Coordinates of C-alpha atoms and ligand atoms in Angstrom, one line a residue:
M1 CA 47.5 29.5 -82.2
S2 CA 49.6 32.3 -84.2
T3 CA 53.7 32.6 -82.8
A4 CA 55.0 35.5 -85.4
K5 CA 53.3 38.7 -86.7
S6 CA 55.6 38.1 -90.2
T7 CA 55.1 35.1 -91.5
I8 CA 51.7 35.7 -93.5
E9 CA 52.3 35.9 -97.2
P10 CA 50.4 38.1 -99.2
T11 CA 46.8 36.7 -99.1
V12 CA 42.6 37.2 -100.5
F13 CA 39.8 36.3 -99.1
V14 CA 37.2 35.6 -100.4
I15 CA 33.1 35.5 -98.6
F16 CA 31.0 33.6 -99.6
G17 CA 28.5 34.9 -98.0
G18 CA 29.3 38.7 -98.1
T19 CA 26.9 40.1 -97.4
G20 CA 25.3 38.0 -94.7
D21 CA 24.9 37.7 -91.0
L22 CA 27.9 36.1 -90.7
N23 CA 30.6 38.2 -91.5
A24 CA 28.1 41.6 -90.2
R25 CA 28.8 40.1 -86.6
K26 CA 32.1 37.6 -86.7
L27 CA 33.7 37.8 -89.9
A28 CA 34.5 42.0 -90.9
P29 CA 35.2 42.6 -87.5
A30 CA 37.5 40.0 -86.7
L31 CA 40.0 40.7 -90.0
Y32 CA 39.4 44.8 -89.0
N33 CA 41.1 44.1 -85.8
L34 CA 44.2 41.8 -87.2
F35 CA 44.3 44.3 -89.4
L36 CA 44.1 47.1 -86.0
D37 CA 46.6 45.1 -84.8
G38 CA 48.8 44.4 -87.5
W39 CA 49.1 41.2 -88.0
L40 CA 47.6 41.4 -91.9
P41 CA 50.2 42.0 -94.4
E42 CA 50.0 45.0 -96.8
Q43 CA 49.2 42.5 -99.7
F44 CA 46.0 41.9 -99.2
A45 CA 42.6 41.0 -100.9
I46 CA 38.6 40.3 -99.5
I47 CA 36.3 39.9 -101.7
G48 CA 32.9 39.6 -100.3
T49 CA 30.5 38.1 -102.5
G50 CA 26.3 37.7 -102.7
R51 CA 23.7 37.4 -105.5
T52 CA 22.7 40.8 -103.6
S53 CA 23.6 44.0 -106.1
L54 CA 26.7 45.7 -104.9
T55 CA 28.9 48.5 -105.7
D56 CA 32.8 48.2 -104.1
E57 CA 31.4 51.8 -102.6
A58 CA 28.7 50.1 -100.4
F59 CA 29.7 47.3 -99.7
R60 CA 32.9 49.0 -97.3
E61 CA 29.5 51.1 -97.1
K62 CA 27.8 48.1 -95.3
L63 CA 30.7 46.4 -93.4
L64 CA 31.7 49.9 -91.8
A65 CA 28.5 49.9 -90.5
D66 CA 28.5 47.0 -88.8
I67 CA 32.0 47.1 -87.6
N68 CA 30.8 50.2 -85.8
Q69 CA 27.6 47.8 -84.1
F70 CA 29.9 44.5 -83.0
S71 CA 34.0 45.4 -83.3
R72 CA 35.2 44.6 -79.4
T73 CA 37.0 47.5 -79.9
G74 CA 33.8 49.3 -80.8
K75 CA 33.2 52.0 -83.1
A76 CA 36.4 52.6 -86.1
E77 CA 39.1 55.1 -86.2
K78 CA 38.5 57.6 -88.8
E79 CA 42.1 56.9 -90.3
T80 CA 42.5 53.4 -89.4
W81 CA 39.3 53.0 -91.5
A82 CA 40.6 54.6 -93.8
K83 CA 44.5 52.3 -94.4
F84 CA 41.0 49.0 -94.0
M85 CA 39.0 50.4 -96.5
P86 CA 40.6 50.2 -99.9
H87 CA 40.9 46.4 -99.0
I88 CA 38.0 45.4 -99.0
H89 CA 35.9 44.7 -102.7
Y90 CA 33.1 43.0 -103.7
Q91 CA 32.1 40.3 -106.9
V92 CA 28.3 39.7 -107.4
A93 CA 28.1 36.0 -108.2
D94 CA 25.5 33.2 -107.2
V95 CA 27.7 30.5 -106.2
K96 CA 25.5 28.1 -108.5
N97 CA 26.7 30.1 -111.3
A98 CA 30.3 28.3 -112.7
A99 CA 31.4 31.7 -114.9
S100 CA 31.1 33.3 -111.7
Y101 CA 34.5 31.7 -110.2
T102 CA 36.1 32.7 -113.6
E103 CA 36.0 36.4 -112.5
F104 CA 36.7 35.1 -109.1
G105 CA 40.3 34.1 -110.8
R106 CA 40.6 37.2 -113.1
R107 CA 40.0 39.0 -110.5
I108 CA 43.2 36.9 -108.0
T109 CA 45.4 37.0 -111.1
E110 CA 45.1 40.8 -110.5
F111 CA 45.9 40.8 -107.2
E112 CA 49.1 39.1 -108.1
Q113 CA 50.2 40.9 -110.7
E114 CA 49.6 44.2 -108.5
W115 CA 52.0 42.7 -106.0
K116 CA 53.6 41.3 -108.2
A117 CA 53.3 37.8 -105.1
P118 CA 51.3 34.9 -105.5
A119 CA 48.4 35.0 -102.9
N120 CA 47.7 32.7 -100.5
V121 CA 44.0 32.5 -101.3
I122 CA 41.4 31.1 -98.2
Y123 CA 38.0 31.1 -99.8
Y124 CA 36.0 31.3 -96.3
L125 CA 31.6 29.3 -96.7
A126 CA 29.9 31.6 -94.5
V127 CA 26.3 30.7 -96.8
A128 CA 24.3 27.9 -95.1
P129 CA 25.8 24.1 -96.0
E130 CA 23.1 22.8 -99.0
F131 CA 26.1 25.1 -100.7
F132 CA 29.3 24.4 -99.3
P133 CA 29.3 21.3 -102.1
I134 CA 28.4 22.9 -105.1
I135 CA 31.0 25.8 -104.2
A136 CA 33.5 23.3 -103.3
T137 CA 33.2 21.4 -106.4
N138 CA 33.4 24.9 -108.7
I139 CA 36.7 25.9 -107.1
A140 CA 37.9 22.8 -108.0
Q141 CA 36.5 22.9 -112.1
S142 CA 37.4 26.2 -112.2
K143 CA 41.3 25.4 -111.2
L144 CA 41.2 27.3 -108.0
G145 CA 41.9 25.0 -105.2
A146 CA 45.0 22.9 -106.7
D147 CA 47.3 24.4 -105.0
P148 CA 47.2 22.9 -101.4
E149 CA 50.6 24.7 -99.5
R150 CA 48.9 28.1 -101.2
I151 CA 44.7 27.7 -101.1
R152 CA 42.5 27.1 -98.3
I153 CA 38.4 26.6 -97.6
V154 CA 37.0 26.8 -94.9
I155 CA 33.6 25.4 -94.0
E156 CA 31.9 26.5 -91.4
K157 CA 28.8 24.8 -88.9
P158 CA 27.1 23.1 -89.2
F159 CA 29.0 20.1 -90.8
G160 CA 26.4 17.4 -91.8
H161 CA 23.3 16.6 -90.1
D162 CA 23.8 13.2 -89.7
L163 CA 27.3 11.0 -89.9
A164 CA 25.5 9.8 -93.3
S165 CA 26.0 13.4 -95.0
A166 CA 29.3 14.6 -93.0
K167 CA 30.8 11.3 -94.6
E168 CA 29.0 12.6 -97.6
L169 CA 30.5 15.3 -97.3
N170 CA 33.9 15.1 -96.4
H171 CA 34.1 12.8 -99.2
L172 CA 33.7 15.1 -101.5
L173 CA 35.6 17.8 -100.3
G174 CA 38.1 15.3 -100.1
Q175 CA 38.4 14.5 -103.8
H176 CA 38.9 18.4 -104.8
F177 CA 40.9 19.1 -102.0
N178 CA 43.9 17.7 -99.5
E179 CA 42.8 17.7 -95.9
R180 CA 45.7 20.3 -94.7
Q181 CA 43.8 22.4 -97.2
I182 CA 40.4 21.5 -95.6
Y183 CA 39.3 24.1 -92.1
R184 CA 36.4 23.3 -90.5
I185 CA 36.1 25.6 -88.3
D186 CA 34.1 24.9 -84.3
H187 CA 34.8 28.6 -82.8
Y188 CA 34.5 27.5 -79.2
L189 CA 38.3 26.0 -79.9
G190 CA 39.3 29.9 -81.6
K191 CA 37.7 31.7 -77.9
E192 CA 40.6 31.9 -74.8
T193 CA 39.9 30.1 -72.0
V194 CA 39.5 27.4 -74.1
Q195 CA 42.3 27.3 -75.4
N196 CA 43.6 28.0 -72.1
I197 CA 42.8 24.1 -71.3
M198 CA 45.5 22.7 -73.1
A199 CA 48.2 25.3 -71.3
F200 CA 46.5 24.9 -68.6
R201 CA 46.6 21.0 -68.6
F202 CA 50.0 20.7 -69.8
A203 CA 51.8 23.3 -69.9
N204 CA 52.5 22.8 -65.5
T205 CA 53.3 19.5 -63.6
L206 CA 50.7 20.1 -61.0
M207 CA 47.8 19.4 -61.8
E208 CA 48.0 15.8 -64.2
P209 CA 49.4 13.2 -61.6
L210 CA 45.3 14.1 -60.1
W211 CA 44.2 14.3 -64.1
N212 CA 42.4 10.6 -63.7
R213 CA 39.8 8.3 -61.9
N214 CA 42.5 7.6 -58.9
Y215 CA 40.9 11.9 -57.8
I216 CA 38.2 12.7 -60.3
E217 CA 34.8 12.2 -58.9
H218 CA 32.8 13.4 -62.2
V219 CA 33.1 16.3 -64.8
Q220 CA 30.5 18.9 -65.5
I221 CA 30.4 20.5 -69.3
S222 CA 27.8 23.7 -68.8
V223 CA 27.0 25.7 -71.9
T224 CA 23.6 27.2 -71.4
E225 CA 21.7 29.6 -72.7
Q226 CA 19.0 32.7 -71.5
L227 CA 18.1 33.4 -75.3
G228 CA 15.7 31.7 -77.3
V229 CA 15.7 30.4 -81.0
G230 CA 14.5 33.9 -82.1
D231 CA 13.9 34.2 -85.6
R232 CA 15.7 31.2 -86.4
S233 CA 13.6 28.5 -85.9
G234 CA 13.8 27.8 -90.1
Y235 CA 17.7 25.9 -89.0
Y236 CA 17.1 25.3 -85.9
D237 CA 13.8 22.7 -86.4
G238 CA 15.2 20.7 -88.1
A239 CA 18.5 20.8 -85.8
G240 CA 17.7 20.8 -81.8
A241 CA 20.1 21.2 -79.4
L242 CA 22.1 18.3 -79.5
R243 CA 23.1 18.9 -83.0
D244 CA 23.7 22.0 -82.8
M245 CA 25.6 22.5 -79.2
I246 CA 26.6 18.8 -78.0
Q247 CA 27.9 16.5 -81.3
N248 CA 30.8 19.8 -81.0
H249 CA 31.3 22.5 -79.2
L250 CA 31.1 20.2 -75.7
L251 CA 31.9 16.7 -77.5
Q252 CA 35.7 18.7 -78.2
L253 CA 35.0 20.9 -74.5
L254 CA 35.3 17.3 -73.5
C255 CA 38.6 16.4 -75.7
L256 CA 40.1 18.9 -74.1
V257 CA 39.8 17.6 -70.6
A258 CA 40.2 13.8 -71.7
M259 CA 42.6 13.6 -73.7
E260 CA 46.3 12.2 -73.5
P261 CA 49.5 14.5 -73.5
P262 CA 50.2 15.0 -77.8
V263 CA 53.9 14.9 -78.5
N264 CA 53.8 18.5 -79.0
F265 CA 51.2 21.1 -80.2
T266 CA 51.1 20.5 -84.1
A267 CA 47.8 20.0 -85.6
D268 CA 47.5 16.0 -86.1
E269 CA 49.3 15.0 -82.8
V270 CA 46.8 17.6 -80.9
R271 CA 44.1 15.9 -83.1
N272 CA 44.7 12.8 -83.2
R273 CA 44.6 12.9 -79.0
K274 CA 41.5 14.6 -79.4
V275 CA 39.9 12.1 -81.7
D276 CA 41.0 9.1 -79.4
V277 CA 39.5 10.4 -76.8
L278 CA 36.0 10.6 -78.9
R279 CA 37.4 6.4 -80.3
A280 CA 36.9 6.1 -76.5
M281 CA 33.9 7.0 -75.5
R282 CA 30.9 4.8 -74.4
R283 CA 28.3 4.1 -77.5
F284 CA 24.6 3.4 -76.5
T285 CA 22.2 1.3 -76.3
P286 CA 18.3 2.0 -77.6
E287 CA 18.3 1.4 -73.5
E288 CA 21.6 3.0 -72.6
V289 CA 19.8 6.4 -73.8
R290 CA 16.7 6.0 -72.0
E291 CA 19.1 6.2 -68.9
S292 CA 21.8 7.8 -69.4
T293 CA 20.2 11.3 -71.9
V294 CA 17.4 13.9 -71.2
R295 CA 15.6 16.5 -73.9
G296 CA 13.7 19.5 -73.2
Q297 CA 12.1 21.9 -74.9
Y298 CA 11.3 25.8 -73.7
G299 CA 7.5 26.9 -72.8
S300 CA 6.6 29.9 -72.0
G301 CA 7.5 32.9 -69.2
W302 CA 9.2 35.7 -68.0
I303 CA 13.1 36.5 -68.0
E304 CA 14.2 39.1 -66.6
G305 CA 10.3 41.1 -66.3
K306 CA 9.5 40.6 -70.2
K307 CA 7.4 38.5 -70.5
V308 CA 9.3 35.2 -73.6
P309 CA 6.9 32.6 -75.5
G310 CA 7.4 28.7 -75.7
Y311 CA 9.6 27.0 -78.4
R312 CA 6.1 26.4 -81.1
E313 CA 5.3 30.2 -80.1
E314 CA 8.9 31.1 -82.2
K315 CA 7.4 33.5 -85.3
D316 CA 7.7 30.5 -87.8
A317 CA 7.4 28.0 -85.3
N318 CA 6.3 24.5 -85.9
P319 CA 3.7 24.4 -83.8
K320 CA 3.6 20.0 -82.8
S321 CA 7.9 21.2 -83.4
N322 CA 9.0 17.5 -81.5
T323 CA 12.5 19.5 -81.5
E324 CA 14.5 20.0 -77.9
T325 CA 16.1 22.9 -76.7
F326 CA 16.9 21.5 -74.4
A327 CA 19.5 17.8 -73.8
A328 CA 21.6 16.0 -71.5
V329 CA 23.7 12.7 -71.5
K330 CA 26.0 12.0 -69.3
F331 CA 28.9 10.1 -71.3
F332 CA 31.9 7.8 -70.7
V333 CA 35.2 7.7 -71.4
D334 CA 36.4 3.9 -71.6
N335 CA 40.1 3.7 -71.1
W336 CA 42.3 4.0 -67.9
R337 CA 43.1 7.3 -67.2
W338 CA 38.8 7.7 -66.8
Q339 CA 37.1 4.2 -66.4
G340 CA 33.6 4.6 -64.4
V341 CA 34.0 8.5 -64.0
P342 CA 30.7 10.4 -65.5
F343 CA 30.9 13.4 -67.8
Y344 CA 27.5 15.2 -67.7
L345 CA 26.9 18.1 -70.6
R346 CA 24.1 20.0 -70.9
T347 CA 23.5 22.9 -73.0
G348 CA 19.9 24.9 -73.7
K349 CA 17.9 28.0 -75.0
R350 CA 15.2 30.1 -72.1
L351 CA 17.7 29.3 -69.3
H352 CA 17.9 31.5 -66.2
R353 CA 21.4 32.5 -67.7
S354 CA 23.9 32.8 -69.8
A355 CA 27.7 30.3 -69.4
S356 CA 29.5 28.2 -70.9
V357 CA 31.6 26.2 -68.1
I358 CA 33.6 22.9 -67.0
T359 CA 33.4 21.7 -64.1
I360 CA 35.7 19.5 -62.4
Q361 CA 34.7 17.9 -58.7
F362 CA 38.0 15.6 -57.9
K363 CA 36.9 12.9 -54.6
D364 CA 36.9 13.3 -50.6
V365 CA 39.8 13.1 -49.1
P366 CA 40.2 9.1 -47.7
H367 CA 40.7 10.4 -43.9
F368 CA 38.7 13.2 -41.9
I369 CA 40.4 13.5 -39.6
F370 CA 38.9 17.1 -37.7
P371 CA 35.9 17.1 -35.4
P372 CA 32.9 15.7 -36.4
E373 CA 30.8 19.7 -36.2
T374 CA 33.7 20.9 -39.2
A375 CA 32.6 17.8 -41.5
E376 CA 29.3 20.4 -41.7
S377 CA 31.5 23.1 -43.4
Q378 CA 34.0 20.7 -45.9
H379 CA 33.4 20.5 -49.2
Q380 CA 35.0 18.5 -52.3
N381 CA 38.0 20.6 -54.2
R382 CA 36.1 21.4 -57.1
L383 CA 38.0 23.0 -59.9
I384 CA 36.1 25.3 -62.2
I385 CA 37.1 26.7 -65.7
S386 CA 34.6 29.8 -66.6
I387 CA 34.6 30.1 -71.0
Q388 CA 32.3 32.9 -70.6
P389 CA 30.5 35.1 -70.3
E390 CA 33.1 35.1 -67.2
M391 CA 37.5 34.0 -68.2
S392 CA 38.6 32.2 -65.0
I393 CA 40.0 29.1 -63.0
R394 CA 39.2 28.8 -59.8
L395 CA 40.7 26.0 -57.3
Q396 CA 38.6 25.4 -54.5
V397 CA 40.0 24.6 -51.4
Q398 CA 39.3 23.9 -48.3
A399 CA 41.2 26.1 -45.5
K400 CA 40.4 27.3 -41.8
R401 CA 38.1 30.2 -41.3
P402 CA 39.4 32.9 -38.7
G403 CA 38.3 32.2 -35.2
L404 CA 39.9 30.2 -32.3
D405 CA 37.5 27.1 -33.4
M406 CA 38.5 25.5 -36.4
M407 CA 35.8 25.4 -38.3
L408 CA 36.1 24.5 -42.5
N409 CA 35.3 26.6 -45.2
T410 CA 35.9 26.7 -48.5
V411 CA 38.1 29.1 -50.2
D412 CA 38.7 30.1 -54.7
M413 CA 42.9 30.2 -56.3
V414 CA 41.3 32.5 -59.0
F415 CA 43.2 32.9 -62.1
D416 CA 40.5 35.6 -63.8
Y417 CA 41.3 37.0 -67.5
D418 CA 40.5 41.1 -66.3
G419 CA 42.1 41.4 -63.0
T420 CA 45.3 39.5 -64.6
Y421 CA 45.5 41.1 -68.0
T422 CA 45.3 44.8 -69.4
T423 CA 44.5 43.9 -72.2
Q424 CA 42.0 43.0 -74.3
A425 CA 41.2 38.7 -75.6
P426 CA 41.0 38.6 -78.6
E427 CA 37.7 37.2 -80.5
A428 CA 37.4 34.0 -81.2
Y429 CA 37.6 34.4 -84.4
E430 CA 40.2 36.4 -85.2
T431 CA 42.0 33.7 -83.2
L432 CA 41.1 31.2 -86.7
L433 CA 40.8 33.7 -88.8
L434 CA 44.4 34.1 -88.4
D435 CA 45.5 30.3 -87.9
T436 CA 44.5 30.5 -92.0
M437 CA 46.4 33.1 -93.0
M438 CA 49.4 31.2 -91.7
G439 CA 48.2 27.6 -92.1
D440 CA 47.3 26.0 -89.2
Q441 CA 45.7 23.5 -87.8
T442 CA 45.6 23.0 -84.5
L443 CA 42.5 24.3 -83.9
F444 CA 40.5 23.1 -86.3
M445 CA 38.5 20.0 -87.3
R446 CA 39.9 17.4 -89.1
G447 CA 37.6 14.9 -91.1
D448 CA 37.9 11.9 -88.8
Q449 CA 36.8 14.3 -85.6
V450 CA 33.7 15.3 -87.3
E451 CA 32.3 11.0 -88.1
A452 CA 33.1 10.3 -84.8
A453 CA 31.8 12.9 -83.1
W454 CA 28.7 12.2 -85.5
D455 CA 29.3 8.8 -84.4
L456 CA 29.1 8.1 -81.1
V457 CA 25.4 10.7 -81.0
M458 CA 23.5 8.9 -83.6
P459 CA 22.6 6.5 -81.3
I460 CA 20.3 9.3 -79.0
L461 CA 19.9 11.3 -81.9
N462 CA 17.8 7.6 -83.9
S463 CA 15.9 6.9 -80.5
W464 CA 15.1 10.9 -80.3
Q465 CA 13.2 10.5 -83.8
Q466 CA 11.8 7.5 -83.4
R467 CA 10.1 8.2 -80.0
T468 CA 8.4 11.5 -80.4
S469 CA 9.0 13.4 -76.5
Q470 CA 4.6 13.2 -75.2
N471 CA 6.0 16.3 -73.3
F472 CA 7.3 19.0 -74.4
P473 CA 7.4 21.9 -72.9
N474 CA 8.7 20.6 -70.6
Y475 CA 10.5 23.2 -68.5
S476 CA 9.6 26.5 -68.7
A477 CA 11.8 29.8 -69.1
D478 CA 14.7 31.1 -66.7
S479 CA 14.9 28.3 -64.7
W480 CA 17.3 25.3 -65.3
G481 CA 15.8 22.7 -67.9
P482 CA 12.8 20.2 -67.3
E483 CA 13.4 18.3 -64.3
V484 CA 15.2 14.7 -65.7
A485 CA 17.9 16.7 -65.8
E486 CA 18.3 16.6 -62.4
A487 CA 17.2 13.2 -62.1
L488 CA 19.5 12.3 -64.1
I489 CA 23.1 12.9 -62.5
A490 CA 20.7 12.7 -58.9
R491 CA 20.4 9.0 -59.9
D492 CA 24.6 8.9 -59.7
G493 CA 24.6 11.3 -56.0
F494 CA 24.8 14.1 -57.1
H495 CA 23.6 17.4 -58.8
W496 CA 24.0 20.1 -61.0
F497 CA 26.3 22.9 -60.0
T498 CA 25.2 26.9 -59.1
L499 CA 26.9 28.7 -62.6
P500 CA 29.5 30.6 -61.1
L501 CA 27.6 34.6 -61.3
S502 CA 29.0 37.4 -63.1
P503 CA 27.6 40.7 -63.7
K504 CA 27.8 40.5 -67.4
K505 CA 25.3 38.0 -68.6
Ligands
NAP601 P1 22.4 34.9 -93.7 O1 22.3 36.1 -92.6 O2 21.7 34.2 -94.1 O3 24.0 35.0 -95.1 C1 23.4 34.1 -95.9 C2 25.1 35.0 -97.3 O4 24.7 33.2 -98.2 C3 24.0 35.6 -97.7 O5 25.3 36.7 -97.6 C4 23.5 35.9 -99.0 O6 23.8 36.5 -100.7 C5 24.6 34.6 -99.4 N1 24.0 33.6 -100.2 C6 22.4 32.9 -100.5 N2 21.9 32.0 -100.9 C7 23.3 32.2 -102.8 C8 23.1 32.1 -103.8 N3 22.7 31.6 -104.6 N4 24.7 32.5 -104.4 C9 25.4 33.8 -103.7 N5 25.3 33.5 -102.6 C10 23.8 33.2 -102.1 O7 23.6 33.6 -93.1 P2 24.3 34.0 -91.6 O8 23.4 33.0 -91.1 O9 26.1 34.8 -92.1 O10 25.2 32.5 -91.4 C11 25.8 31.4 -93.1 C12 26.3 30.1 -91.9 O11 27.0 30.0 -91.0 C13 25.4 28.8 -92.2 O12 25.9 27.9 -92.2 C14 25.7 29.4 -91.0 O13 24.9 28.2 -90.3 C15 27.0 29.3 -90.3 N6 26.8 30.4 -88.9 C16 26.4 31.2 -88.7 C17 26.8 32.4 -87.8 C18 25.3 33.6 -87.2 O14 26.3 34.1 -86.3 N7 25.2 33.7 -88.2 C19 27.3 31.0 -86.3 C20 27.9 30.6 -86.6 C21 27.9 29.7 -87.8 P3 21.9 37.5 -101.1 O15 21.5 37.3 -100.3 O16 23.2 38.4 -101.4 O17 22.8 36.9 -102.5

């Protein structure tokens, strides 16, 4: 959440996994766009690493092709690329080989000598999680991580596989780095609309008096995907929807909706208030897991006229897999503000469409004064925060329909990014990479937050692991998930809201 362009010091950005998919799709385009928008300092170097043997030139060619394919600003312009390209370097390295780190140190010193200035160094771990500990240890043992003011380490998702492994990783990182050097990424927090939840809640007086159990009936958070698991079965089968989405992205969205106002907008104040929410959330007994959660796995079906395979038939999939590709959970936040207000979270793959939406349903009016026939068209107020693909905040209110009779109608008061702003919103990774360079941890997960989120989902994970699902696959492609997900919310007299339509997917 940066505010000034001039504050980035000379920086070396080391990308472990430089030849990988994340760098191709997200990191390289984000760094290029930050350069394009004038955010990066003159004294700036990227060192990509991997075992693949590449020269600097070959690596630059590869990144150019990636940027041309994946950047939000389209193909790189010749002149800008010519200026950006000399900042990119490559080093062949096996992360397990301690000697490689001596070589990183040598190159960093070379940059510092050339720049005649000390550099901030960011080590970005865009590699499989099994390598996080060895890289962190090797950085520390090579004395490359010692200066807490200058050295930062960015850890990609997933952070741990369960509470015990997250604690273990936190412990290991804590042995080598100060917490203010550790940037645990949840890219959802970098999205414009997600950052705007805090602006909307805490820069306006309008909502705060209503933002509690007295006026809010329930909250729904849906993050749905039309895509299936594709060729990522190897990773996904050991994870599932609860670990992959709810433990991190959806719980972070819930925290932003439910948190108390922080005393100021500094990283620790904001993160203190978010961790308060996680700690206040009700832990499930095994019996409550059965009542308050639903899991599903997609079968085959048709999406937009194309036949698509079921989860167990995907490439390299386990034909007997018990992994959930859909999860829905009813949570409660046990504090004064939210006592008794259900938060329904759902996420899944191969659903009817892709969307991330938070809906806050307000309570009904206390007394209805209009003629009974108008009651048919009366709806409760609803606030719809649409994160993607549509980026908008929509307040649904009741109004009189034009005409001689008194009929009510739901109308939308809309703040729509595309209609309001002409500038393109930055990608989440642009925001987050810039924040790492500026040393701002507000949008990153602190160690205690990650552990609190794992602690919350562990009873569900344990219970699901112990009980093999007998009815997988239990939803077909292009549906909204298993029928039991409807029952979860219908038991309380509600239904899942239709997600707002958008021309984009
Ligand atoms: P990937 O495409 O499989 O890339 C893995 C990278 O690790 C490659 O650059 C590979 O380089 C490198 N690598 C593997 N073993 C190595 C070793 N022993 N020494 C040095 N380098 C090694 O994976 P990815 O999709 O980019 O994902 C990377 C991380 O980001 C994962 O933790 C993933 O969960 C996370 N993530 C990815 C995405 C995404 O969109 N892809 C999104 C969110 C999070 P060489 O083959 O050249 O050695």
